[in-house]
Amino acid sequence: MNAHMRFDIDYVIRHLPDFGPAILTALELLLLALAIAFAWGILLAIGRLSKGPLRGAAAAYIEFFRNTPLLIQLYFAFFALPSLGIRLDAFETGVAALAAQHSAFFAEIFRGTIQSVASGQREAGYALGMVPGQLMRYVVLPQALRNAVPAMGNQVILLLQDTALVSTIGVYEITLQGRTLAERSAASFEMFVAVGLIYLVLSTIFSLLLRVVEQGCRIVK
Amino acid sequence: MESVVQSLPYLIEAATRTVMLSAVVIVISTAVGLVGGVVSVMFGTIAQAVVLALVYVLRGVPILVQLFLVYFGLPFFGIRVSPYVVAVIAISLHMGALMTEVFRGSLLALPRSQAEGGLALGMTPLMLMREVLLPQALRVALPPYVSLIPVTVKATALASVISIWELTLASKEIANRTLDTFEVFGIAFVMYFVICYPFTWLGRRFERKRTAYVH
């Protein structure tokens, strides 16, 4: 082994195209989990701010998922759900676990921005004869969601990073692709430098995209 | 159910390993964060650019990937350490980057007059930092700092991937062996919650207190 300290860039470049499908899988994981976590997060936030019995249930859900690691939730979903008769493949399990955890964080973001909608807005809505459901849909949520965009952008980057964990249950996304190629060669370190760079490029692209969305969503431009 | 009772001591032992690993990581990443934060505001544009670039890279790469980078990277440079040390280094670097941002942000939040006043009194920059700026900045940093503690505890679960025996690896092993999946993971969830929730609660309380004061 005289390969010591020699950075084997050729092997990495030769296998770079192998990352194409892996990147697509990671993006699929990201977008599906994001869509579910977004919708579920809104419902959780509304539940958390309601007065009924849903309040406690939503709070318990949010605190549970915020205070336990995603990795062990992922293992639990992978090993325990089948015995409940819920049969999901590894990819679907990954989407479910990512969405379940990140919806709790989205809910906290939405809770904050829903609460910060000026009370005059609600009063005006009621004065116009709106019922609470209409008020939420047409007055409060549109403003709350716009104000949530910067914090959501941060959360999307964290979600992108968390897709790496799905490699542990055998989904061929970027990290597992990197591990497989690393194990097949002496260029393990080089491979993970490439994997790190891929994530860095992806999160940079997402940050830039999110900044554009942020500009477009500003209420006062 | 019987086997759950039998495996409880192992899970408790594993939970203490998680707490210990978290404590080590918090101590190191706090040091990293303090140095990073102070250096980035004290030593001019180049130091600031270097710190911000490092933070950007360490924040932009998943902790799991950083674990593998350190795991394979150290031997590449001829350094051999145990997987435990690998886990401590990798998680501390990532958390250190997050803490750098917390301390940097709190230092930048101080009014300029604080630094100007100190310099006018003839303080050296080091004295100014130690006697005037840091004591105030640490108070501002407290809520986000406390909120990073549960994040750190949750991050230590990733050490299980390079076979560090802590709560996540232990519960996975015991669940696979005894097939009491629900009970074993259930206990592990409760244990993580008991470790993390006090800090989540405290962080939120501090945050609320501060905003109550500001407004």
Coordinates of C-alpha atoms in Angstrom, one line a residue, chain A residues 3-8 48 63-73 75-76 79-81 83-84 101 105 108 111 154 157-158 160-162 164-165 167-168 175 179 182 188-190 192-193 195-197 199-200 203-204 207, chain B residues 56-65 68-70 72-80 94 150 153-155 157-161 167-169 171-172 175-176 181-182 185-186 188-190 192-194 196-198 200 204 208:
Chain A
A3 CA -1.3 4.8 -1.8
H4 CA -0.8 6.5 1.5
M5 CA -1.3 10.3 1.3
R6 CA -2.0 10.1 -2.4
F7 CA -5.3 11.7 -3.1
D8 CA -6.9 9.3 -5.7
R48 CA -51.6 23.3 19.1
E63 CA -42.5 17.6 21.9
F64 CA -42.0 13.9 21.3
F65 CA -40.6 14.4 17.8
R66 CA -38.5 17.4 18.8
N67 CA -36.8 15.6 21.7
T68 CA -35.9 12.2 20.3
P69 CA -33.4 11.5 17.5
L70 CA -34.5 10.9 13.9
L71 CA -32.2 7.9 13.6
I72 CA -33.9 5.9 16.3
Q73 CA -37.4 6.9 14.9
Y75 CA -35.1 2.3 13.1
F76 CA -38.4 2.1 15.0
F79 CA -38.5 -2.6 12.5
A80 CA -41.8 -2.0 14.3
L81 CA -44.3 -0.8 11.7
S83 CA -45.5 -5.9 12.9
L84 CA -48.5 -3.5 13.0
Q101 CA -40.0 14.5 12.6
F105 CA -40.4 21.6 13.6
E108 CA -43.3 25.3 15.8
R111 CA -47.2 28.4 15.6
N154 CA -33.5 26.9 7.2
I157 CA -31.6 22.7 4.5
L158 CA -31.7 20.6 7.7
L160 CA -31.8 17.9 3.0
Q161 CA -29.0 16.9 5.5
D162 CA -31.3 14.5 7.3
A164 CA -28.5 11.2 4.6
L165 CA -29.8 9.2 7.6
S167 CA -28.9 5.5 4.1
T168 CA -28.9 3.5 7.4
T175 CA -24.5 8.8 1.4
R179 CA -20.3 4.3 1.3
A182 CA -15.8 3.8 -0.6
S188 CA -12.7 5.9 1.0
F189 CA -11.6 9.3 2.2
E190 CA -11.6 10.7 -1.3
F192 CA -16.5 11.0 1.2
V193 CA -14.8 14.3 0.3
V195 CA -20.0 13.2 -1.0
G196 CA -19.5 16.2 1.3
L197 CA -19.0 18.4 -1.7
Y199 CA -24.2 18.0 -0.2
L200 CA -22.5 21.4 0.0
S203 CA -27.5 23.1 0.0
T204 CA -25.9 26.1 -1.7
S207 CA -30.2 28.4 -0.1
Chain B
Y56 CA -20.4 27.2 6.1
V57 CA -18.7 23.9 5.2
L58 CA -19.3 22.3 8.6
R59 CA -22.9 23.3 8.6
G60 CA -23.6 22.4 5.0
V61 CA -22.4 18.8 5.3
P62 CA -24.6 16.2 7.2
I63 CA -23.1 15.0 10.5
L64 CA -23.3 11.5 9.2
V65 CA -21.1 12.3 6.3
F68 CA -17.3 9.1 7.7
L69 CA -15.0 11.9 6.6
V70 CA -13.2 11.9 9.9
F72 CA -11.5 7.7 6.8
G73 CA -9.8 11.0 6.8
L74 CA -7.6 10.6 9.9
P75 CA -6.1 7.2 8.7
F76 CA -5.5 8.9 5.3
F77 CA -3.2 11.4 7.1
G78 CA -1.6 8.5 9.1
I79 CA -3.5 9.2 12.3
R80 CA -5.0 6.2 14.1
H94 CA -20.4 20.2 13.5
P150 CA -30.9 18.7 22.9
V153 CA -27.8 14.8 22.4
K154 CA -29.8 13.8 19.3
A155 CA -26.7 14.1 17.2
A157 CA -27.3 8.9 18.1
L158 CA -25.4 9.1 14.8
A159 CA -22.3 7.7 16.5
S160 CA -24.1 4.3 16.5
V161 CA -23.4 4.1 12.8
L167 CA -28.6 4.3 23.5
T168 CA -29.5 4.1 19.8
L169 CA -27.2 1.2 19.0
S171 CA -31.9 -0.4 21.6
K172 CA -31.5 -1.5 18.0
A175 CA -34.9 -5.0 19.8
N176 CA -33.4 -7.2 17.1
T181 CA -39.4 -3.9 19.3
F182 CA -42.2 -1.7 20.7
F185 CA -37.7 1.4 21.4
G186 CA -40.5 2.8 23.6
A188 CA -35.3 4.4 24.5
F189 CA -37.7 7.1 23.3
V190 CA -38.7 7.9 26.9
Y192 CA -34.1 10.4 25.1
F193 CA -37.1 12.5 26.0
V194 CA -36.1 12.7 29.7
C196 CA -33.6 16.3 26.1
Y197 CA -36.8 17.9 27.3
P198 CA -35.5 19.8 30.3
T200 CA -35.8 22.3 25.4
R204 CA -37.8 28.3 25.5
R208 CA -39.4 34.1 26.4

